[in-house]
Every structure is written in structure tokens, then in C-alpha cells.
Amino acid sequence: MQNVENIVNGQKLFQKPEYQEVLENKKEFEGHAGATNPEKVKEIADWTKSWEYREKNLAREAITINPSKACQPLGAVMAALGFENTMPYVHGSHGCVAYFRSYFTRHFKEPTPCVSDSMSESAAVFGGLANMKDGLRNANALYKPDMIAVSTTCMAEVIGDDLKAFTASAKEEAEGEMDDTLIPSAHTPSFVGSHITGYDNMIRAILEQTNPTKAEKVVDEERINIIPGFEPYLGSLKEIKNISKMFGDKVVMIGDHQEQWDTGAGEYKLYAGGTSLEDTKTAINAKATISLQKYSTVTTSKLIKNKWKQEYKTANPIGLSGTDEFVMMLSELTGKEVPEELKAQIARLVDAMQDSYPYMHGKSFAVWGDPDFLLGLVSFLVEMGSVPAHIVCNNAPRKGWKEDMEAVLEKSPSKDECQIWPSKDLWHLRSLLFTEPVDFMIGNVYGKELYRDTGIPLIRIGFPIFDRHHLHRYSMSGYEGALNLLTWITNGVLDQLDEETKGIAETDYFFDSVR
Amino acid sequence: MGPETLESLQKSAIDEVLEAYPEKAKKKRAKHLGVDSPEGVKGACDKTKSNKQTVPGVMSQRGCAYAGSKGVVWGPIKDMIHISHGPIGCGQYSRGGRRNYYIGTTGVDTFVTMNFSTDFTEKDIVFGGDKKLKKALEEIDDLFPLNNGISVQSECPIGLIGDDIQAVSKTHKKESGKPTVAVSCEGFRGVSQSLGHHIANDMIRDEIMPDTSHKKDFESTEYDVAIIGDYNIGGDAWSSRILLEEMGLRVIAQWSGDATYKEMAIAPKAKLNLLHCYRSMNYISRHMEQEFGIPWMEYNFFGPSKTTESLRKIASFFDEKIQKKTEEVIAKYTKMTDEVIAKYKPRLEGKKVMLYVGGLRPRHVIGAYEDLGMEIIGTGYEFAHGDDYKRTKEDLERSTLIYDDVSEYELEKFVEKLRPDLVAAGVKEKYVFQKMGLPFRQMHSWDYSGPYHGYDAFAIFAKDMDLAMNSPVWDHNTAPWDEK
């Protein structure tokens, strides 16, 4: 029973003997092997660690287990929230939107505005036009957006709703209420690609449908667009904006969702920050666009290169050389020298890398996440002399990504110890970790169970991270971001070193106060 | 604030909120909002429209049928593997967020926090996913030999592309000899997660209830009961079970938090079904009553008043021996809960609370707050039916704003107008109200605390509410240079 002087929640309550007895008694009625045949559980658990199991596991064709990816409309919602006074609108069931909102909210610990038009059985039969008409009008009246960015769920895609016709007809029938509201729309079927594909489709839709055609463009030689991609690190967006500012006021972020998930206490604002609609509508006039996530902007790049005939470049400012590339690209495009401040930053970063390298050098890592994030992270690990032994990317694009990763690994003397695993999930990784172990894992919250199963420490970098607070507020981009990566990883290694050496009178001779 | 002023404030809040809508939506929403009180006649609890289509384009907090089936009813059955059948998203978003606690070796003999998905591609939509499903079922049996069955939880496309998951599951069941249950809980069915609960119940009825393999050698006692509709969030069912066992009853099944397939199958051996979440499991309780003659009763284990009332009601189904022991249990714990109240009530008394949750909580938790002297001035359900609102009436203590399927816009406005001291709802709402400077507790996940069911749990509840209300962090909203 609870002691009122020391009330404990479930974590400790269920450790009390009376509850242990309850759990023990329950076994009589339970059917899982843990209750009926504990020996068998041990036997199978050991078998799942074997090479034999690994081979079976890697041969899987039909069932995906514990993947690290989500579906298209999630990315479309993030893309939409990167624009000023914009309401993401998902044409489909509201269940999907409830999921997107809670997923982002658990990561950012911030509200996530997004509506749906609540399609159900009748819409499945008759199409979702009626829902679209009511939905857009209601959303417009209640939330007063300047732009409503429409994406779709798999339901709307399977029944084949015509978005452009639907939004046009909704606008027409709204008695003028929506005449000033921009309503770009993107098809974002969940059964194609992943959340980064949805991000791409929505960014393209917004740019294509709010900008004039090539014939009307007026090139502004000073204007540079930067598309950050599906970026869960708000600090990274800030950092990129800081760097951009050093190269001029006309280096503009397109799709800037930083403030939306970064508002302060005291007042709730439905919309915050975002790329201004003025900047959005004139994106075509820029001299060039730089995408910071090549594989999150595949279709957008086609719009920019082929339809807009604008210069399109990619950079990946995660780690030292990725940031170098980005900075030099900005310098070249703007014709401005690299500013002193960045020179100081890079010097500080390199200095810090030289301070910490003994702890990262030679350590092996398993890493997973989105394709561009991994290219940047692996590049940084290689710069530090670490060995990225297992690189798992469930949503790896078929074209180009593996080759890009191989090129990054080419710089590592340990490249033969590194394996790239496109399309694999974290249950595959579990087998890899048991058969070919590593020193550390770097990834999102889904590595938590791998940590429990294998004992390999998890350094949390990625998306989503639900079980640690505020990491998303930091940058992992730019020189300052690389310093954060260095700090997180080095201290992760040192935490583990303390963990391994803390045994009193056994190992604590190495439990050093200075490292 | 007297009751009259509260009521008029509540009514004017409704009027103000409705003003923002276009005519058609306004008319619809008006039927879902109202005010009721213990002495009210034909008030909102009798009249509120519910279980209707959500108005398109508003930020509803509702989920879908898949969420009701996979997320709520089937997902927690720990020794079965639940496949999210269709595109990748649904299984990913519903992974590990509900805190359905269980004991087991995850990935070996239990699987609750894992995501099994057929991860549809365009090819599966065009050519159908039945073959992939068949293969997936085989791969699962191959890699997870200790699974005690598989359920197939349909996502939206399945019902639209004409797949026959029933046939595939039937074949697999025959071949593997293990339960294989196809659940057609596509997200577009119905208006909320509620239909998903119903569909899930129906599949338990059709696929598990007829299975006699575990029932046939089961040795019954006079005191066998089953806990129905407790998902063991934060361990709720465990802190309930202990009380029932101390009363002298034998809990033979726990549905479905920390449940095994066997417990699902032997439940019809119970002498009494104890139903906590009426909304999500009344269907199967009624079925067991009709089919097996098992009576069922609703109970409420939130807060000592309701827990004590419920324990006595449960005991009344049994003999004097049980009733006597029940009084001993009540006496033993009441001493502790009285101390809890003595400690926390002075810190919480008179604080006003607005609730917005799902299932049973919009009415069931009222008593727990009132035990601490806190006053519920608004409550509403995400996916209730008329019978839920009728049941709410008896839990009201004062004039209460009632809102069905409230949108974020409406809830925000209601809170601005009524200025409660605490809002208790879900994660999507949490940070909206915290930004407004209001303490907030998540009442789906117990805000990563809990359990909240039973006497021991009430102590945690009280401590958590005190934590939320009286934390110094709420005092920092005004910067020193802005202080007058």
C-alpha cells in the first residue's frame, strides 16, 4: 500500500511485494511462453541472436518490423507549416491527422495545427468533393489562414480524387470568402515513398502553384533560395538562417518551420513564423536554389531546374566538410567572401574536434535515419576517425543514395568495415548488432528497444525523439551544429566509459576525474 | 462564482463559439454543445448529439476505426502479433504511445510495443495485397515461433481495393494451427475510433469466443471474474486487480491490457464480467451475457468514493464472505486515502477543471477530482454515443459545459472564457493550454505517470494533480520588467 509520506508511481509501486504477488498469480491464467514455459523463452531469445536467425531475418520479403520511417502526408504537414499563416489541410480521414499531430507534438513538445476534411464511408463511395467544399470553407472561417496547403491520405488517393478540380470548385462556391486564400494542393499517397517524399511533393506544389510561370520571371541576381528539407532540428534551421544572413538579406529560406514549433510561454499563437508569402511567390525570381536535403527535394528539383530554368544546387551542411561545401556555395553564388565570423567558427570546431578525437576515433557505430541525415552524419563520423559499421536507411531512395554513401565512406581508412543497408528496418539491425556488434548506436527513439536487447548505448540523434527533451532545439547543421554533434557523441562515449569503469574495487582504477 | 453565473457564462461561451462558423457548420455544431447540471431537466446529457460525422475542416481530436481496433482493443493483447496491414504510417504513428503495460520478453514471447507492417507500395495497391499478406503471416511464424496468434488490422486501402483478408487469414489459420484474425477496421469506417472498437469486439466474438481449446480443462471457482475494458495504461489493471483479489475474487482474465490470448479465450468462464471502459467493450460484454449467461456490471475505480461504491456493488454479486472481506479492504485503504485527501485537498480545493478525453474518462474521473475538492466545470467526449452522455449525468456535481467532438478552436475559446485552473485532455491539446499559462495533465497516457485506477493509484493521481497545480513554473510567465 502507498505510504502517504512517500507516494510512488507505477515504476516503484509495482515493485512492492504485494504487487509482485499479483503479477505472479496472474501467470496461472496467462498463455504466453513467459508464464507457461520460461525455458523456451530463453532458448528462442538466444536463437534470435544467432547467424542462422540473421539469415532468415534478412531474407524477409513481406513483413516490415520496426522501421524508421513514416508516410507521405506527415512530411507534407511539416512542409506546409514552413509558410506564413498557413494551415495544413489533409484531404482524407481525421484519424490520420490525429496521428500526424500527436507524432510531431510528442517530438517537439509543441502544438501542431493541422485539419482534415473527415472523409468517411460516404466519401469513399461518392468521392470527397462535398468534404472538400465544406472543409476548406470551415477551416478558412475558423483559422483565418492566408494559405491552406492541401495534401492527401491513402484513402483519397485510392479513390482517385481530383484535387485541383475540387479545390477550384470549393473556392468558386464559397461566396467570395476564400478569394484571397491561396490553396495549393499535392498528391501525397502513403503507399509511395515515405515522409520525405510527402515533404518534397508539398514543397513543389506550394512553389509551383503560387509562382508565376517562367515567362513572367524577373531574375533577382542577389536572391538565393534555401530549402532546408524535412528538418526536425529547429536549431539547425536557426543556424542555417544565421549563416545565410552573413551572405546577405536576400538569402531566403523556403519552408521555414522553425518558429512554428518554437514559440514561447504566455500566449498561444496558432501560426508563428514561416517563409513570408511574398518570398514564396517570388521564389522563381531567385538566381539559384540550394536544397539542404537532396533526397527530400527530388521532384522539387525538377520544377526548379526544368520548369523554372533556375540554377539548382544541393549541399548537406552536417559535419565539417558538408558545412564547408555549403559555405563556399553561398560565397560563390553571392560573390561575397567567407565572413570572419564563420572563419572563427570553423577554427573553433576543428580545435574542438582535435580536443576530443581520442574518444571517437576507432569507435564503431550503427546509425539509422533519413537518407540525407545519414549522409551528413556518416561524413562527420568519418571526419572524426570513427567507423560507421552499420548504416541502415529504410527509406533510402533507389537511385543514387547508396553511391553517395559509398563516396562518403571512400574517405575512411575503415571503409571495408562499413556496411550500407538500404531498405532494412530495425529488426534487421537487431540481428546485425547481435552478429556483428558495434560500440555505439546513433538514432531516434526506436533504438531504445535495441539498447534494451543488446546493451549497446544509444546516442539520440534523429527523428522522432519522444523520450528525451529539447534536443530538437539544438542545431546539428553548420559549424556550430557540428560542435553539438561532437559534444553529444563524445560525451555519450564518456558516459559509457564511466558506466563500464564504475565497479568499486574492481574496475574503478580507470574511473577518471579528468578525461 | 455562484452556480447561476457559472451557467450563464457557459451558455454565453457556446453562443460566442458558434458565431465563428459558416451557417451550415454552425447549425451542426450547435447540437453538440450544451450545459447540464445535477438538477437539470432534459439538459445537455440527454440532448447532446453524438457519434455523428465530424464537421470537415476543423481540428478535431478524433481518431479512426483502425485506432479503435489496433490501437485500443487488439493491440494490447501481448502474445499475439498485430499486423498493420497497408501503408507504413498507421503502424508507425500508433507505435508505443499508449502505455499499455505488459510483462514479457518483447520480440520473443510478447510484441505489444513493436510495429509489424506490410508497408504497402503502389504495386500492392494496383495488384492487391493478399499475396504479400500471406507471405507476411508465414514470415512472422518463422521468425516469432512463440506468437500465440496473429491479427490483421486493416488500414484504409484494404477495404477499397477489394482484398480478401478474411480468406487469407482463414487459410493461414488452417495451415499454422494458430489463431489468425482478420479485422476490417479501415480508418474511413464510421465517424471515429468508436466503430473500430465495435468491429474489434465483433471479431473477438466471432474468432476467439468459439475457441474452446483453453476453456475445456479450465477449473472454475465461484469467485471467478474478468476485468473487461482496462487497457492497463501505466498499470491500471494491476492496481485494480489487487483489490479484487484482496476481496477474495479470482481475476481469470484481463481485457486487454497485459492480456494473453488464453485470457481472452477463458473469459466466458467468469461468473461476472467487470466492465470499466463501457464505450469500447460493452458490445462483447452484452454478447457474453446473451451467449454464456454471464452478467456484467460497470464499475469506476477513479478516486476513493467511486472505488468504494464500485467495490460494494461488485461484492453484492457474491456471498457474505466476500462482502465482509470487501469491507475490510475498504477500511484498510480508506485510512490511507483519507490521509491522501488530508494532505492534498487543502492545496487543491476549489480549483476548477475542464476535461476533454475519450472512452469512460470524461465522466469516470469526475469523482476523483471532486474527492480532492476540485470542481469539474466542463467535460466532453471524443467519440461517445448517447448512452455515454446519459451516464454522465449522474456524475455531474454542478453546472457543467458539455461538448461533444469539440474542435481545438472551440476548446480554446471555452477555456479562455471559463478560465479553469487546470485542463485535462490529450497530448495534442497539452501545449496549447500550457502556452496559455494553464496547468495541464494528459488524461490518456496519465502524462507518463500512473496508474490511476484503484486506491493506491489515487494517491498518485492526487500527487500528480498537486504537482501540476502547484509547481512554481507557472509563476514565471511574467518577466520582471513587465510586472506592475
GROMACS .gro file of N, CA and C in nm, chain A residues 137-193:
model
  171
  137ARG      N    1  -1.397   2.568  -4.648
  137ARG     CA    2  -1.469   2.687  -4.604
  137ARG      C    3  -1.466   2.699  -4.451
  138ASN      N    4  -1.487   2.588  -4.384
  138ASN     CA    5  -1.483   2.592  -4.237
  138ASN      C    6  -1.344   2.626  -4.186
  139ALA      N    7  -1.245   2.562  -4.244
  139ALA     CA    8  -1.107   2.589  -4.199
  139ALA      C    9  -1.073   2.735  -4.222
  140ASN      N   10  -1.116   2.786  -4.335
  140ASN     CA   11  -1.089   2.926  -4.367
  140ASN      C   12  -1.157   3.021  -4.269
  141ALA      N   13  -1.281   2.988  -4.233
  141ALA     CA   14  -1.356   3.075  -4.142
  141ALA      C   15  -1.300   3.069  -4.000
  142LEU      N   16  -1.266   2.949  -3.954
  142LEU     CA   17  -1.223   2.935  -3.815
  142LEU      C   18  -1.079   2.979  -3.793
  143TYR      N   19  -0.992   2.941  -3.885
  143TYR     CA   20  -0.849   2.958  -3.858
  143TYR      C   21  -0.785   3.070  -3.937
  144LYS      N   22  -0.866   3.134  -4.022
  144LYS     CA   23  -0.824   3.253  -4.098
  144LYS      C   24  -0.682   3.245  -4.153
  145PRO      N   25  -0.652   3.143  -4.229
  145PRO     CA   26  -0.518   3.132  -4.286
  145PRO      C   27  -0.505   3.218  -4.412
  146ASP      N   28  -0.382   3.251  -4.449
  146ASP     CA   29  -0.359   3.313  -4.580
  146ASP      C   30  -0.340   3.206  -4.686
  147MET      N   31  -0.297   3.090  -4.640
  147MET     CA   32  -0.279   2.978  -4.734
  147MET      C   33  -0.327   2.849  -4.667
  148ILE      N   34  -0.394   2.767  -4.745
  148ILE     CA   35  -0.431   2.633  -4.698
  148ILE      C   36  -0.359   2.535  -4.789
  149ALA      N   37  -0.274   2.453  -4.731
  149ALA     CA   38  -0.192   2.362  -4.812
  149ALA      C   39  -0.252   2.222  -4.804
  150VAL      N   40  -0.309   2.177  -4.916
  150VAL     CA   41  -0.386   2.053  -4.917
  150VAL      C   42  -0.299   1.934  -4.957
  151SER      N   43  -0.297   1.833  -4.873
  151SER     CA   44  -0.231   1.707  -4.909
  151SER      C   45  -0.336   1.596  -4.897
  152THR      N   46  -0.296   1.472  -4.924
  152THR     CA   47  -0.396   1.365  -4.927
  152THR      C   48  -0.353   1.246  -4.842
  153THR      N   49  -0.451   1.169  -4.799
  153THR     CA   50  -0.421   1.041  -4.736
  153THR      C   51  -0.436   0.931  -4.841
  154CYS      N   52  -0.400   0.809  -4.800
  154CYS     CA   53  -0.405   0.700  -4.898
  154CYS      C   54  -0.549   0.672  -4.942
  155MET      N   55  -0.644   0.699  -4.851
  155MET     CA   56  -0.784   0.676  -4.888
  155MET      C   57  -0.823   0.762  -5.007
  156ALA      N   58  -0.795   0.892  -4.999
  156ALA     CA   59  -0.831   0.983  -5.108
  156ALA      C   60  -0.757   0.945  -5.236
  157GLU      N   61  -0.634   0.895  -5.220
  157GLU     CA   62  -0.556   0.857  -5.338
  157GLU      C   63  -0.611   0.732  -5.405
  158VAL      N   64  -0.655   0.637  -5.322
  158VAL     CA   65  -0.707   0.513  -5.380
  158VAL      C   66  -0.837   0.541  -5.457
  159ILE      N   67  -0.921   0.629  -5.402
  159ILE     CA   68  -1.046   0.656  -5.475
  159ILE      C   69  -1.024   0.756  -5.587
  160GLY      N   70  -0.905   0.817  -5.590
  160GLY     CA   71  -0.867   0.897  -5.707
  160GLY      C   72  -0.930   1.035  -5.715
  161ASP      N   73  -0.942   1.105  -5.602
  161ASP     CA   74  -0.999   1.239  -5.605
  161ASP      C   75  -0.911   1.337  -5.684
  162ASP      N   76  -0.978   1.426  -5.756
  162ASP     CA   77  -0.909   1.524  -5.840
  162ASP      C   78  -0.891   1.654  -5.760
  163LEU      N   79  -0.775   1.670  -5.702
  163LEU     CA   80  -0.753   1.780  -5.607
  163LEU      C   81  -0.771   1.917  -5.669
  164LYS      N   82  -0.712   1.936  -5.785
  164LYS     CA   83  -0.715   2.070  -5.846
  164LYS      C   84  -0.858   2.111  -5.875
  165ALA      N   85  -0.935   2.018  -5.932
  165ALA     CA   86  -1.075   2.048  -5.964
  165ALA      C   87  -1.155   2.072  -5.837
  166PHE      N   88  -1.128   1.990  -5.736
  166PHE     CA   89  -1.202   2.002  -5.610
  166PHE      C   90  -1.176   2.137  -5.541
  167THR      N   91  -1.048   2.175  -5.533
  167THR     CA   92  -1.018   2.300  -5.463
  167THR      C   93  -1.073   2.419  -5.542
  168ALA      N   94  -1.066   2.410  -5.672
  168ALA     CA   95  -1.118   2.519  -5.754
  168ALA      C   96  -1.268   2.533  -5.734
  169SER      N   97  -1.336   2.421  -5.734
  169SER     CA   98  -1.480   2.429  -5.721
  169SER      C   99  -1.521   2.471  -5.579
  170ALA      N  100  -1.441   2.433  -5.480
  170ALA     CA  101  -1.469   2.477  -5.344
  170ALA      C  102  -1.455   2.629  -5.333
  171LYS      N  103  -1.354   2.681  -5.397
  171LYS     CA  104  -1.328   2.824  -5.395
  171LYS      C  105  -1.443   2.900  -5.462
  172GLU      N  106  -1.484   2.846  -5.573
  172GLU     CA  107  -1.591   2.908  -5.651
  172GLU      C  108  -1.720   2.920  -5.570
  173GLU      N  109  -1.750   2.815  -5.494
  173GLU     CA  110  -1.878   2.813  -5.423
  173GLU      C  111  -1.876   2.879  -5.286
  174ALA      N  112  -1.763   2.936  -5.249
  174ALA     CA  113  -1.751   2.989  -5.113
  174ALA      C  114  -1.799   3.133  -5.100
  175GLU      N  115  -1.871   3.179  -5.196
  175GLU     CA  116  -1.929   3.315  -5.193
  175GLU      C  117  -1.823   3.420  -5.163
  176GLY      N  118  -1.711   3.403  -5.226
  176GLY     CA  119  -1.606   3.504  -5.213
  176GLY      C  120  -1.521   3.494  -5.087
  177GLU      N  121  -1.560   3.410  -4.993
  177GLU     CA  122  -1.488   3.403  -4.865
  177GLU      C  123  -1.342   3.361  -4.881
  178MET      N  124  -1.316   3.282  -4.985
  178MET     CA  125  -1.180   3.229  -4.998
  178MET      C  126  -1.104   3.288  -5.115
  179ASP      N  127  -1.153   3.398  -5.168
  179ASP     CA  128  -1.088   3.456  -5.285
  179ASP      C  129  -0.943   3.494  -5.260
  180ASP      N  130  -0.915   3.534  -5.137
  180ASP     CA  131  -0.778   3.577  -5.107
  180ASP      C  132  -0.693   3.467  -5.045
  181THR      N  133  -0.750   3.349  -5.033
  181THR     CA  134  -0.674   3.241  -4.971
  181THR      C  135  -0.606   3.156  -5.078
  182LEU      N  136  -0.477   3.140  -5.062
  182LEU     CA  137  -0.405   3.052  -5.156
  182LEU      C  138  -0.435   2.907  -5.117
  183ILE      N  139  -0.462   2.823  -5.216
  183ILE     CA  140  -0.490   2.682  -5.183
  183ILE      C  141  -0.412   2.588  -5.273
  184PRO      N  142  -0.281   2.578  -5.251
  184PRO     CA  143  -0.205   2.479  -5.329
  184PRO      C  144  -0.237   2.337  -5.281
  185SER      N  145  -0.225   2.242  -5.371
  185SER     CA  146  -0.256   2.104  -5.332
  185SER      C  147  -0.155   2.006  -5.389
  186ALA      N  148  -0.129   1.900  -5.313
  186ALA     CA  149  -0.032   1.800  -5.356
  186ALA      C  150  -0.086   1.660  -5.331
  187HIS      N  151  -0.063   1.572  -5.424
  187HIS     CA  152  -0.096   1.431  -5.402
  187HIS      C  153   0.017   1.369  -5.320
  188THR      N  154  -0.020   1.309  -5.207
  188THR     CA  155   0.083   1.253  -5.119
  188THR      C  156   0.044   1.111  -5.075
  189PRO      N  157   0.036   1.019  -5.171
  189PRO     CA  158  -0.007   0.883  -5.137
  189PRO      C  159   0.090   0.813  -5.040
  190SER      N  160   0.035   0.758  -4.933
  190SER     CA  161   0.118   0.695  -4.829
  190SER      C  162   0.187   0.568  -4.877
  191PHE      N  163   0.139   0.514  -4.986
  191PHE     CA  164   0.196   0.388  -5.034
  191PHE      C  165   0.309   0.411  -5.135
  192VAL      N  166   0.354   0.535  -5.146
  192VAL     CA  167   0.470   0.567  -5.229
  192VAL      C  168   0.571   0.639  -5.141
  193GLY      N  169   0.695   0.593  -5.142
  193GLY     CA  170   0.800   0.663  -5.069
  193GLY      C  171   0.775   0.669  -4.919
   0.00000   0.00000   0.00000
